[in-house]
XYZ file of C-alpha atoms in Angstrom:
734
model
C 91.979 75.753 154.230
C 94.001 78.441 153.050
C 97.992 78.265 152.822
C 100.637 80.840 152.801
C 102.593 79.303 149.896
C 100.251 77.489 147.898
C 96.636 77.574 146.678
C 94.709 74.158 146.074
C 91.860 73.973 143.754
C 89.979 70.728 142.419
C 88.542 70.403 138.990
C 86.986 67.353 137.581
C 88.719 65.337 140.267
C 92.030 66.680 139.609
C 93.684 68.923 142.221
C 95.776 72.105 141.160
C 98.738 72.995 143.535
C 99.952 76.223 142.644
C 103.135 77.429 144.384
C 103.448 81.077 144.400
C 105.110 82.447 147.496
C 104.165 86.046 148.421
C 106.773 88.797 148.419
C 109.318 86.499 146.546
C 110.558 86.857 143.077
C 110.894 83.187 143.206
C 109.678 80.152 144.931
C 112.207 78.596 147.598
C 111.775 75.680 150.105
C 111.797 76.644 153.783
C 110.199 75.265 156.621
C 106.696 76.880 155.872
C 106.747 75.184 152.549
C 107.474 72.177 153.768
C 104.775 72.070 156.340
C 102.135 72.952 153.832
C 103.402 70.632 151.190
C 103.078 67.696 153.847
C 99.522 68.781 154.710
C 98.550 69.222 151.081
C 99.575 65.594 150.420
C 97.425 64.528 153.239
C 94.650 66.457 152.195
C 94.604 65.135 148.533
C 95.043 61.452 149.666
C 92.077 61.865 151.926
C 89.975 63.358 149.218
C 88.161 60.383 147.717
C 87.078 62.865 144.778
C 90.761 63.704 143.881
C 92.053 61.103 141.475
C 95.394 62.944 140.625
C 97.129 66.277 141.271
C 99.305 68.705 139.257
C 102.139 70.695 141.111
C 102.982 73.907 139.276
C 104.290 77.564 139.890
C 102.376 80.797 140.132
C 105.309 82.475 138.887
C 107.531 82.683 135.656
C 109.801 80.115 137.268
C 109.257 76.819 139.158
C 111.666 77.223 142.079
C 115.317 78.297 142.899
C 115.687 75.323 145.463
C 115.826 75.302 149.076
C 116.510 78.030 151.518
C 120.061 76.825 152.482
C 120.062 79.286 155.550
C 117.651 76.597 156.970
C 120.532 74.310 157.090
C 122.832 76.810 158.607
C 120.364 77.169 161.293
C 120.115 73.341 161.868
C 123.866 73.255 161.797
C 124.046 75.891 164.497
C 121.584 73.780 166.614
C 123.680 70.799 166.255
C 126.887 72.694 167.236
C 125.229 73.960 170.288
C 123.702 70.817 171.470
C 126.690 68.334 170.529
C 129.003 69.171 173.598
C 126.168 68.321 176.112
C 124.361 65.457 174.151
C 126.416 64.297 171.197
C 124.125 61.294 170.463
C 121.088 63.628 170.758
C 122.462 66.380 168.335
C 123.455 63.720 165.877
C 120.080 62.361 165.797
C 118.608 66.040 165.538
C 120.878 66.825 162.526
C 119.819 63.425 160.896
C 116.115 63.890 161.393
C 116.152 67.699 160.518
C 118.134 67.265 157.411
C 115.937 64.416 155.758
C 112.581 65.702 156.567
C 112.127 67.019 152.827
C 113.280 63.526 151.753
C 110.717 61.926 153.850
C 107.828 64.147 152.565
C 108.845 63.593 148.976
C 108.779 59.756 149.525
C 105.188 60.206 150.964
C 104.230 61.807 147.891
C 105.793 59.152 145.863
C 104.059 56.481 147.674
C 100.748 58.011 148.404
C 98.788 55.997 145.918
C 97.476 58.940 143.562
C 99.389 60.234 140.739
C 101.209 63.631 140.905
C 102.376 65.449 137.806
C 105.024 68.276 138.170
C 104.196 70.920 135.563
C 107.566 72.638 135.145
C 107.948 76.338 133.956
C 111.191 78.301 133.758
C 114.053 77.403 136.259
C 113.703 74.286 138.421
C 116.819 73.819 140.649
C 118.066 71.866 143.466
C 115.193 70.645 146.114
C 112.413 71.785 143.337
C 114.047 69.212 140.714
C 114.008 66.342 143.669
C 110.267 67.140 144.037
C 109.564 66.907 139.985
C 111.653 63.534 140.420
C 109.207 62.259 143.063
C 106.373 63.141 141.070
C 105.057 60.400 139.016
C 105.195 62.352 135.613
C 106.844 65.628 134.705
C 106.103 68.027 131.920
C 108.177 71.080 131.166
C 107.841 74.268 129.159
C 109.087 74.649 125.907
C 111.823 77.090 124.912
C 115.080 78.408 126.124
C 113.601 79.566 129.636
C 113.399 75.894 130.885
C 116.630 75.027 133.046
C 116.731 71.757 135.539
C 119.536 71.244 137.587
C 120.740 69.640 141.019
C 123.493 72.058 141.866
C 124.225 71.426 145.332
C 127.520 69.731 144.839
C 128.760 73.399 143.688
C 127.987 74.682 147.446
C 129.678 71.746 149.173
C 126.808 69.513 149.494
C 124.999 67.004 147.271
C 121.169 66.323 146.623
C 119.731 65.019 149.944
C 116.203 64.591 149.287
C 116.203 61.676 146.989
C 118.022 63.157 143.838
C 121.067 60.776 143.857
C 118.825 57.940 143.990
C 115.959 58.738 141.646
C 118.351 60.258 138.935
C 120.609 57.145 138.970
C 117.235 54.895 138.526
C 116.033 56.957 135.656
C 118.983 57.649 133.519
C 121.856 56.036 131.611
C 124.420 55.548 134.686
C 127.173 57.729 132.878
C 124.961 60.705 132.086
C 123.110 60.590 135.452
C 126.547 60.489 137.501
C 128.033 63.362 135.379
C 124.562 65.506 135.985
C 124.928 64.922 139.570
C 128.623 65.432 140.119
C 129.043 68.301 137.962
C 125.806 70.028 138.921
C 124.991 70.450 135.396
C 122.000 72.583 134.152
C 119.794 70.923 131.481
C 117.586 72.475 128.922
C 114.182 70.508 128.166
C 115.882 68.897 125.151
C 118.515 67.256 127.292
C 116.310 66.550 130.244
C 113.930 64.902 128.101
C 116.446 62.758 126.391
C 117.850 61.720 129.544
C 114.294 60.449 130.831
C 114.044 62.972 133.598
C 110.958 64.655 131.903
C 108.478 62.900 129.873
C 106.965 65.863 127.880
C 107.349 69.400 126.815
C 104.439 71.842 126.007
C 103.981 75.778 125.381
C 104.311 77.598 128.894
C 100.617 78.946 128.410
C 99.299 75.587 127.979
C 101.401 73.456 130.610
C 98.660 72.787 133.050
C 96.231 71.742 130.257
C 98.913 69.405 128.995
C 99.409 67.951 132.672
C 95.639 67.536 132.950
C 95.468 65.586 129.676
C 98.547 63.503 130.776
C 96.517 62.616 134.036
C 93.426 61.756 132.039
C 95.380 59.484 129.790
C 96.522 57.672 132.651
C 99.909 58.124 134.995
C 100.963 55.174 136.895
C 100.910 56.101 140.653
C 103.641 53.530 141.723
C 107.237 54.136 140.454
C 109.078 51.634 138.532
C 111.609 51.004 141.365
C 108.446 50.184 143.679
C 107.588 47.272 141.505
C 108.831 43.933 141.802
C 111.490 43.010 138.875
C 112.674 46.591 138.602
C 116.095 46.604 136.934
C 118.555 49.707 137.049
C 119.077 51.224 133.652
C 123.043 50.439 133.835
C 122.653 46.970 135.274
C 123.350 45.788 138.818
C 126.385 47.308 140.572
C 127.734 43.665 141.051
C 127.757 42.729 137.568
C 130.558 42.587 134.617
C 128.977 46.283 133.493
C 129.249 47.562 136.849
C 132.667 46.273 137.370
C 133.694 48.181 134.475
C 131.737 51.409 135.365
C 132.256 51.958 138.947
C 136.223 51.740 139.129
C 136.349 54.174 136.353
C 134.077 56.364 138.012
C 136.137 56.740 140.988
C 139.034 57.329 139.110
C 137.531 60.234 137.233
C 136.345 61.630 140.629
C 139.454 61.323 141.882
C 141.116 63.243 139.011
C 138.833 65.851 138.826
C 138.533 66.516 142.735
C 141.823 65.384 144.238
C 139.389 64.291 146.934
C 138.909 67.905 148.257
C 135.352 67.707 148.485
C 133.300 65.752 151.006
C 130.056 66.765 149.264
C 131.200 65.026 146.138
C 132.643 61.980 148.030
C 129.410 61.613 149.809
C 127.372 61.776 146.381
C 129.240 58.867 145.031
C 129.238 56.838 148.081
C 125.557 57.424 148.341
C 124.651 56.277 144.972
C 127.177 53.177 144.932
C 125.793 52.017 148.034
C 122.259 53.072 147.561
C 121.654 51.431 144.121
C 122.433 48.043 145.834
C 119.307 48.739 148.217
C 115.465 49.019 148.053
C 114.289 52.882 147.557
C 113.668 53.127 151.161
C 116.888 51.876 152.442
C 118.583 53.737 149.524
C 117.026 57.125 150.848
C 118.189 56.544 154.348
C 121.622 55.810 153.282
C 121.455 58.973 151.384
C 120.233 60.755 154.184
C 123.052 59.431 156.538
C 125.740 60.695 154.021
C 123.777 64.082 153.874
C 123.808 64.476 157.402
C 127.729 63.541 157.717
C 128.696 65.941 154.711
C 126.694 68.735 156.411
C 128.906 68.628 159.584
C 132.045 69.047 157.611
C 133.985 72.233 157.541
C 134.181 72.164 153.853
C 130.412 72.282 153.438
C 129.825 74.909 155.969
C 132.348 77.244 154.389
C 131.173 76.605 150.855
C 127.516 77.139 151.734
C 128.583 80.653 153.448
C 130.750 81.808 150.729
C 128.911 80.541 147.553
C 125.297 80.867 148.734
C 124.861 83.055 151.519
C 127.660 85.505 150.951
C 127.513 85.396 147.186
C 123.574 86.255 147.446
C 124.026 89.027 149.548
C 126.546 90.942 147.627
C 124.248 90.254 144.459
C 121.585 91.740 146.321
C 123.629 95.003 146.942
C 125.174 94.321 150.435
C 127.819 97.047 149.631
C 125.362 99.713 147.819
C 125.828 103.064 149.480
C 122.247 103.997 151.436
C 120.300 106.791 150.378
C 121.379 106.906 146.505
C 118.452 106.432 144.282
C 118.442 104.087 141.329
C 121.341 104.505 139.067
C 120.599 102.387 136.075
C 122.580 102.398 133.024
C 120.733 102.710 130.057
C 123.561 103.756 127.625
C 127.191 102.708 128.105
C 130.527 104.021 126.466
C 133.437 101.532 125.996
C 136.924 103.062 125.145
C 138.954 100.021 123.710
C 137.444 97.479 121.497
C 140.034 94.994 122.222
C 139.189 91.722 123.897
C 138.345 93.199 127.252
C 136.457 96.060 125.725
C 134.595 93.878 123.123
C 133.781 91.517 126.034
C 132.219 94.430 128.177
C 130.376 95.513 125.318
C 128.772 92.012 124.731
C 127.536 91.495 128.185
C 126.061 94.972 128.274
C 124.128 94.614 125.115
C 123.102 91.023 126.301
C 121.423 92.946 129.165
C 119.726 95.401 127.078
C 122.043 98.174 127.430
C 123.019 100.599 124.489
C 126.616 100.463 123.759
C 129.115 102.993 122.170
C 132.143 100.955 121.439
C 135.239 103.367 120.716
C 138.564 102.794 119.039
C 141.219 104.636 117.518
C 140.272 103.578 113.996
C 136.792 102.018 112.626
C 138.363 98.769 111.429
C 139.312 98.164 115.355
C 136.042 99.185 116.505
C 134.319 97.127 113.956
C 136.553 94.116 114.993
C 135.203 94.642 118.695
C 131.592 94.388 117.694
C 132.464 91.340 115.573
C 133.356 89.679 118.993
C 129.727 89.773 119.963
C 128.593 88.540 116.334
C 131.025 85.266 116.914
C 129.594 84.797 120.411
C 126.226 85.140 119.447
C 126.758 82.689 116.305
C 128.178 79.945 118.674
C 125.092 80.487 120.784
C 122.790 79.957 118.037
C 124.605 76.664 116.952
C 124.303 75.269 120.573
C 120.629 76.076 120.465
C 120.887 78.708 123.050
C 119.824 81.799 121.023
C 118.106 82.783 117.912
C 118.855 84.863 114.843
C 116.447 87.476 116.192
C 118.284 87.413 119.675
C 121.576 87.907 117.701
C 120.069 91.074 115.493
C 118.466 92.376 118.748
C 121.898 92.365 120.584
C 124.026 93.820 117.549
C 121.765 96.514 116.886
C 122.834 97.595 120.508
C 126.461 98.270 119.815
C 127.697 101.127 117.772
C 131.347 100.783 116.934
C 132.785 104.183 116.237
C 135.923 106.478 116.559
C 133.683 109.220 117.629
C 133.891 110.456 120.998
C 131.014 112.782 120.544
C 128.683 109.645 120.392
C 129.275 109.219 124.338
C 126.869 112.192 124.883
C 124.090 110.733 126.872
C 125.919 107.956 128.226
C 125.245 107.206 132.135
C 128.534 105.347 132.358
C 131.847 105.103 130.250
C 134.425 102.327 130.995
C 137.929 102.911 129.749
C 139.640 99.419 128.684
C 142.713 100.470 126.877
C 146.403 99.336 127.304
C 148.034 99.390 130.750
C 149.668 102.624 129.889
C 149.153 105.584 132.149
C 149.798 108.212 129.148
C 147.302 106.324 127.073
C 144.606 106.235 129.964
C 145.173 110.011 130.676
C 144.467 110.918 127.020
C 141.374 108.940 126.571
C 140.098 110.211 129.697
C 140.247 113.802 128.764
C 138.757 113.090 125.434
C 135.898 111.141 126.991
C 135.093 113.649 129.781
C 134.923 116.524 127.212
C 132.228 114.591 125.311
C 130.271 113.012 128.528
C 127.365 114.606 130.160
C 126.931 116.037 133.576
C 126.425 113.166 136.202
C 127.934 110.547 133.929
C 130.330 108.188 135.716
C 133.496 107.276 134.216
C 135.455 104.008 135.151
C 138.742 102.299 134.510
C 139.283 98.569 133.776
C 142.653 98.830 134.995
C 143.880 95.556 136.728
C 146.725 97.311 138.643
C 147.123 100.867 138.080
C 145.808 102.827 141.271
C 142.570 104.550 140.707
C 143.378 107.677 142.529
C 146.500 108.348 140.511
C 144.314 107.822 137.157
C 141.932 109.922 138.385
C 144.261 112.881 138.456
C 143.733 113.073 134.686
C 139.967 113.647 135.550
C 138.277 116.976 136.021
C 135.736 115.270 138.413
C 137.485 112.705 140.373
C 134.234 112.052 142.515
C 132.689 110.513 139.523
C 135.719 108.419 138.686
C 135.758 104.794 139.697
C 137.579 101.471 138.688
C 135.319 98.679 137.240
C 137.650 95.681 136.904
C 136.459 92.787 134.781
C 138.161 89.419 134.192
C 138.788 87.287 131.200
C 136.937 86.140 129.296
C 134.352 88.966 130.369
C 131.274 86.870 129.082
C 132.318 83.637 131.266
C 133.707 85.192 134.427
C 131.132 86.178 136.860
C 133.260 88.480 139.104
C 133.573 92.296 138.727
C 136.074 94.217 141.160
C 134.833 97.809 141.837
C 137.537 100.070 143.114
C 137.097 103.307 145.065
C 139.671 105.865 144.569
C 140.281 108.472 147.578
C 137.975 111.000 146.108
C 135.098 108.408 144.590
C 131.788 109.347 145.613
C 128.591 107.193 146.507
C 126.784 108.149 143.232
C 129.899 106.390 141.375
C 129.797 103.522 143.537
C 125.985 103.013 143.204
C 126.394 103.483 139.729
C 128.784 100.571 139.215
C 126.859 98.350 141.363
C 123.599 98.733 139.530
C 125.551 98.226 136.399
C 127.122 95.040 137.658
C 123.724 93.755 138.831
C 122.355 94.583 135.462
C 124.792 92.536 133.611
C 124.055 89.674 136.268
C 127.584 89.485 137.606
C 128.836 89.416 141.328
C 130.499 92.540 142.535
C 133.116 93.104 145.388
C 134.059 96.463 146.529
C 137.647 97.318 147.230
C 139.774 100.400 148.142
C 142.542 101.639 146.025
C 145.753 100.100 145.910
C 148.331 98.767 143.637
C 147.166 95.684 142.044
C 144.117 95.946 144.124
C 142.865 92.677 145.463
C 142.573 89.966 142.811
C 145.375 91.037 140.654
C 147.731 91.229 143.790
C 146.890 87.875 145.060
C 146.868 86.074 141.755
C 150.444 87.337 141.095
C 151.433 85.922 144.602
C 150.310 82.437 143.200
C 152.002 82.734 139.709
C 155.367 84.047 141.935
C 155.349 81.347 144.225
C 155.107 78.733 141.356
C 157.999 80.520 139.604
C 159.955 80.548 142.880
C 159.323 76.698 143.180
C 160.951 76.413 139.950
C 163.982 78.285 141.199
C 164.000 75.925 144.347
C 164.540 73.140 141.887
C 160.810 71.676 141.764
C 160.059 69.989 138.762
C 157.594 71.977 136.588
C 155.268 69.157 136.205
C 155.241 68.872 139.950
C 154.623 72.339 140.294
C 151.728 72.397 138.192
C 149.987 69.227 139.706
C 150.528 70.531 143.350
C 148.622 73.439 142.375
C 145.672 71.554 140.900
C 145.912 69.038 144.021
C 145.587 72.040 146.445
C 142.265 72.820 144.648
C 143.085 75.702 142.177
C 141.577 75.244 138.611
C 145.186 75.372 137.014
C 148.701 75.292 137.946
C 150.401 78.643 138.567
C 152.701 78.170 135.483
C 149.566 77.611 133.248
C 147.870 80.468 134.896
C 151.011 82.907 134.065
C 150.614 81.715 130.535
C 146.842 82.788 130.402
C 147.397 85.841 132.275
C 150.117 86.646 129.703
C 153.942 86.593 130.904
C 154.610 89.896 129.170
C 151.516 91.485 131.153
C 153.285 90.185 134.369
C 156.510 91.858 133.106
C 154.941 95.162 132.388
C 153.307 95.100 136.000
C 156.651 94.476 137.461
C 158.467 97.138 135.340
C 155.520 99.559 136.221
C 155.943 98.946 139.590
C 159.622 99.186 139.825
C 159.409 102.370 138.117
C 156.779 103.778 140.596
C 158.417 102.669 143.543
C 161.995 103.515 142.673
C 164.719 102.787 145.413
C 161.912 101.158 147.517
C 161.083 98.459 144.969
C 162.757 94.958 146.221
C 163.725 92.697 143.204
C 163.257 88.998 143.438
C 164.002 85.886 141.573
C 160.783 86.390 139.791
C 162.159 89.477 137.879
C 164.949 87.325 136.374
C 162.815 84.720 135.421
C 160.130 86.896 133.797
C 163.149 89.074 132.070
C 164.708 85.845 130.571
C 161.400 84.602 129.386
C 159.797 87.745 128.129
C 162.635 90.146 126.983
C 165.325 87.472 126.023
C 163.309 84.530 124.663
C 159.981 86.332 123.703
C 158.035 83.773 125.485
C 154.607 85.593 126.245
C 152.426 82.830 127.194
C 149.414 81.431 125.255
C 148.863 84.821 123.391
C 152.053 83.706 121.151
C 151.809 80.001 121.652
C 154.971 80.158 123.830
C 155.275 80.344 127.344
C 155.997 77.961 130.028
C 153.979 75.694 127.732
C 154.323 75.297 124.139
C 150.772 75.376 122.284
C 149.365 74.018 119.258
C 145.851 74.907 119.112
C 143.952 73.587 122.120
C 146.855 71.057 122.920
C 149.725 72.281 125.119
C 152.917 70.770 126.460
C 155.455 72.071 129.018
C 158.137 73.815 127.198
C 161.301 71.656 127.484
C 163.482 74.674 127.836
C 162.614 75.570 131.175
C 165.676 74.305 132.911
C 167.641 76.521 130.620
C 165.916 79.611 132.371
C 165.718 78.345 135.871
C 168.388 75.407 136.385
C 168.075 71.652 136.302
C 165.329 70.170 138.678
C 165.997 68.124 141.603
C 164.547 64.748 142.031
C 160.537 64.936 142.827
C 160.815 62.618 145.840
C 163.394 65.272 147.440
C 160.161 67.493 148.130
C 157.086 67.023 150.222
C 153.977 67.304 148.216
C 151.620 68.478 151.353
C 154.149 71.558 151.942
C 154.190 72.324 148.123
C 150.378 72.515 148.065
C 150.221 74.538 151.381
C 153.010 77.149 150.121
C 150.679 77.931 147.108
C 147.540 78.385 149.224
C 149.026 79.930 152.380
C 150.807 82.612 150.212
C 147.466 83.695 148.705
C 145.801 83.631 152.244
C 148.665 85.503 153.493
C 148.446 88.204 150.913
C 144.726 88.525 151.442
C 145.233 89.143 155.228
C 147.821 91.812 154.389
C 145.442 93.667 151.960
C 142.691 93.369 154.679
C 144.905 94.944 157.368
C 145.864 97.607 154.810
C 142.032 98.226 154.351
C 141.868 97.495 150.670
C 139.548 94.910 151.594
C 136.902 95.723 154.323
C 134.539 92.831 154.144
C 135.129 89.140 154.621
C 132.479 88.243 152.270
C 134.181 89.894 149.496
C 137.460 88.656 150.303
C 136.332 85.162 150.072
C 133.804 85.163 147.249
C 136.396 87.301 145.020
C 138.907 84.830 145.666
C 136.747 81.844 144.398
C 135.049 83.921 141.674
C 138.103 85.814 140.487
C 140.936 83.528 140.676
C 139.606 80.144 141.647
C 140.952 79.856 145.147
C 140.338 76.433 146.445
C 136.434 76.371 146.606
C 136.343 73.822 149.079
C 138.033 76.185 151.563
C 135.231 78.815 151.127
C 137.823 81.471 150.076
C 141.160 82.911 151.248
C 140.201 84.123 154.729
C 137.947 81.187 155.245
C 141.028 79.002 154.667
C 142.707 80.973 157.518
C 139.772 80.481 159.845
C 139.310 76.859 159.080
C 143.086 76.168 160.215
C 142.832 78.579 162.894
C 144.908 81.842 163.091
C 147.315 80.470 165.705
C 148.091 77.374 163.456
C 148.170 79.546 160.279
C 150.715 81.994 161.813
C 152.996 79.023 162.984
C 152.938 77.704 159.534
C 153.910 81.119 158.133
C 156.786 81.375 160.654
C 158.012 77.993 159.439
C 157.642 78.806 155.878
C 159.334 82.080 156.850
C 162.663 80.194 157.904
C 162.413 77.812 155.080
C 161.406 80.055 152.224
C 162.181 83.518 152.891
C 160.422 86.794 154.366
C 157.755 86.572 151.998
C 155.858 84.331 154.477
C 156.357 86.746 157.173
C 152.830 87.178 158.781
C 151.519 90.621 159.281
C 150.655 92.432 162.434
C 146.891 91.547 162.042
C 147.407 87.935 161.935
C 149.969 87.924 164.841
C 147.429 89.754 167.158
C 144.579 87.380 166.142
C 146.608 84.408 166.864
C 147.184 85.435 170.617
C 143.513 84.317 170.964
C 143.067 82.075 168.093
C 140.633 84.678 166.987
C 138.959 84.240 163.574
C 138.020 86.626 160.838
C 134.432 86.011 160.511
C 134.124 86.598 164.337
C 136.289 89.546 164.694
C 134.967 91.178 161.400
C 131.406 89.472 161.189
C 129.130 91.333 158.686
C 126.009 92.466 159.406
C 123.394 90.036 157.496
C 119.856 89.997 156.474
C 117.933 86.539 156.109
C 118.682 85.296 152.559
C 116.929 82.411 150.407
C 117.789 80.647 147.325
């Protein structure tokens, strides 16, 4: 029998199952894979000549996990059926969502030993397949990565992962692995007991054969009488210490915003008190329940489907040939420029790093040296890797070295005159066809392009700080930017393995503009008398990674003041001052509190430690009692303001794709991931309810909450952004 996704061969009583999906760069679990794996297990069990089996990959990686669009389809069927047959719909969802779990349990209890030979990346459902096998051997080296990242897209491992991990690991390590979606290298996975051995990648299958010949028990420990959990029973003195603390940490880290994390913890806690078959049923019930939540649907859509589509070039202009960047120029070797140089060199791109003096340029290259040295200490890179990366970066003051660059990125101060000068100097040295980009975070690209002799080749490429960690890049189109410039920018962003969003020109573009509304709302809460600690706590309770005051310090209050000043200068009489202006002027100009950069902002900093500055009331007035404020309303103010600003930006045409609005808001400024992003937040509430909330806040807090015309029009029929502006989609797979 032949298979579409696997090959099955037998030698000396050992079956070799090789997973190699045609036409895909990575194996993924879809319906056809499940069908074939199910049949292969039956075939191996039925063949008396086979004493054991090895499952491996024919590709450089084992698997990226499950194709989550299967779950989208399953949910669609559920919602279509539920109105007429709610009980039948629930049963269909439960049965469909646990099919993979049943296949893995079938493998686990089939009576013949299976060994997983894992090369490269092993994610999600692939990790659960490996855990269901009776032994696991992984390829040596940095290429091997193992994770159960489902919690990051609103779900949790639903094919036995929660139950097997917690029966194999120390409970604290296992729960952290599950709840944080951690990625493990081979050393860590072995130390935790999730893999049994390692071997060189080219001898992996041979090592698995030797493992089988040496004897692998075909019955898992938890299927034997007398099995004991690694951390002891739930109902024990140790359990009474561990589980209340685990629940408290979960609450602290998530504020109970994530049904997936809550379901995971519940499945683990309840499942560990039952037999494996009962535990897997419990896991499946919680999984089916979580799958129905709006949070899971929104997170799957934004953080899996949409992100994947954007990463694959959903916004790349058609008909433009490959514009890969082989040589890059970076103007400005400060923190941003140095970060851009590092991620580019890491991707194998030659970099010319220019600054006004050689010492500054050398310091920029030293940033890459420092990052690589840290990676070596953590076992994530070698000295050879470091030497190779540093050899690609040339620090210099000589603009002539920009000759031959495919792309030049300007990353100098947010000053029009400085940007004009470096643009003119760079273009004099750049060759025909090279693209010029500005890393500006606020200044309109069209106006900056006035300094260019070829505005069709001028584009914005806005990175986020720190560049090596932040995964989003905002690509900004000026009024005259051409398709070649856009294609070059998107091909470059893909090469450095970041996610791009494309926006049209405006002041502050998308991300910077919305981030400032979050910070501004936090400052205006201070002006309303909300205690500073309450402002910060409500921000985190709402789902933001940090409070607005902390974010203001990180962004730099002096930068915020410069942006306000530049905006006031550009708009002239049209500029409308607010209490924000007075607070920033007092903090920056009069008290020189710039934020974390000078260890003085809304917080006082000592190394990594920080504490709210006691002098905040001197700037904003004495706070009112905390009990005089509604926590729910404070959380809503912070989220509604960001979502409302996004709707305004969408109406203005700066944003034109709902996917980019949502993905950009989560990756760019950490907007409550459980919501699916700023526009999903509105859709989840319903435009009618959102507009009503905006109108209530307008009466209570001012015109900044007034809903825009687009929202008012959509509210008439309670329309949704993903319905009115639905993007064209292609099938995507993990």
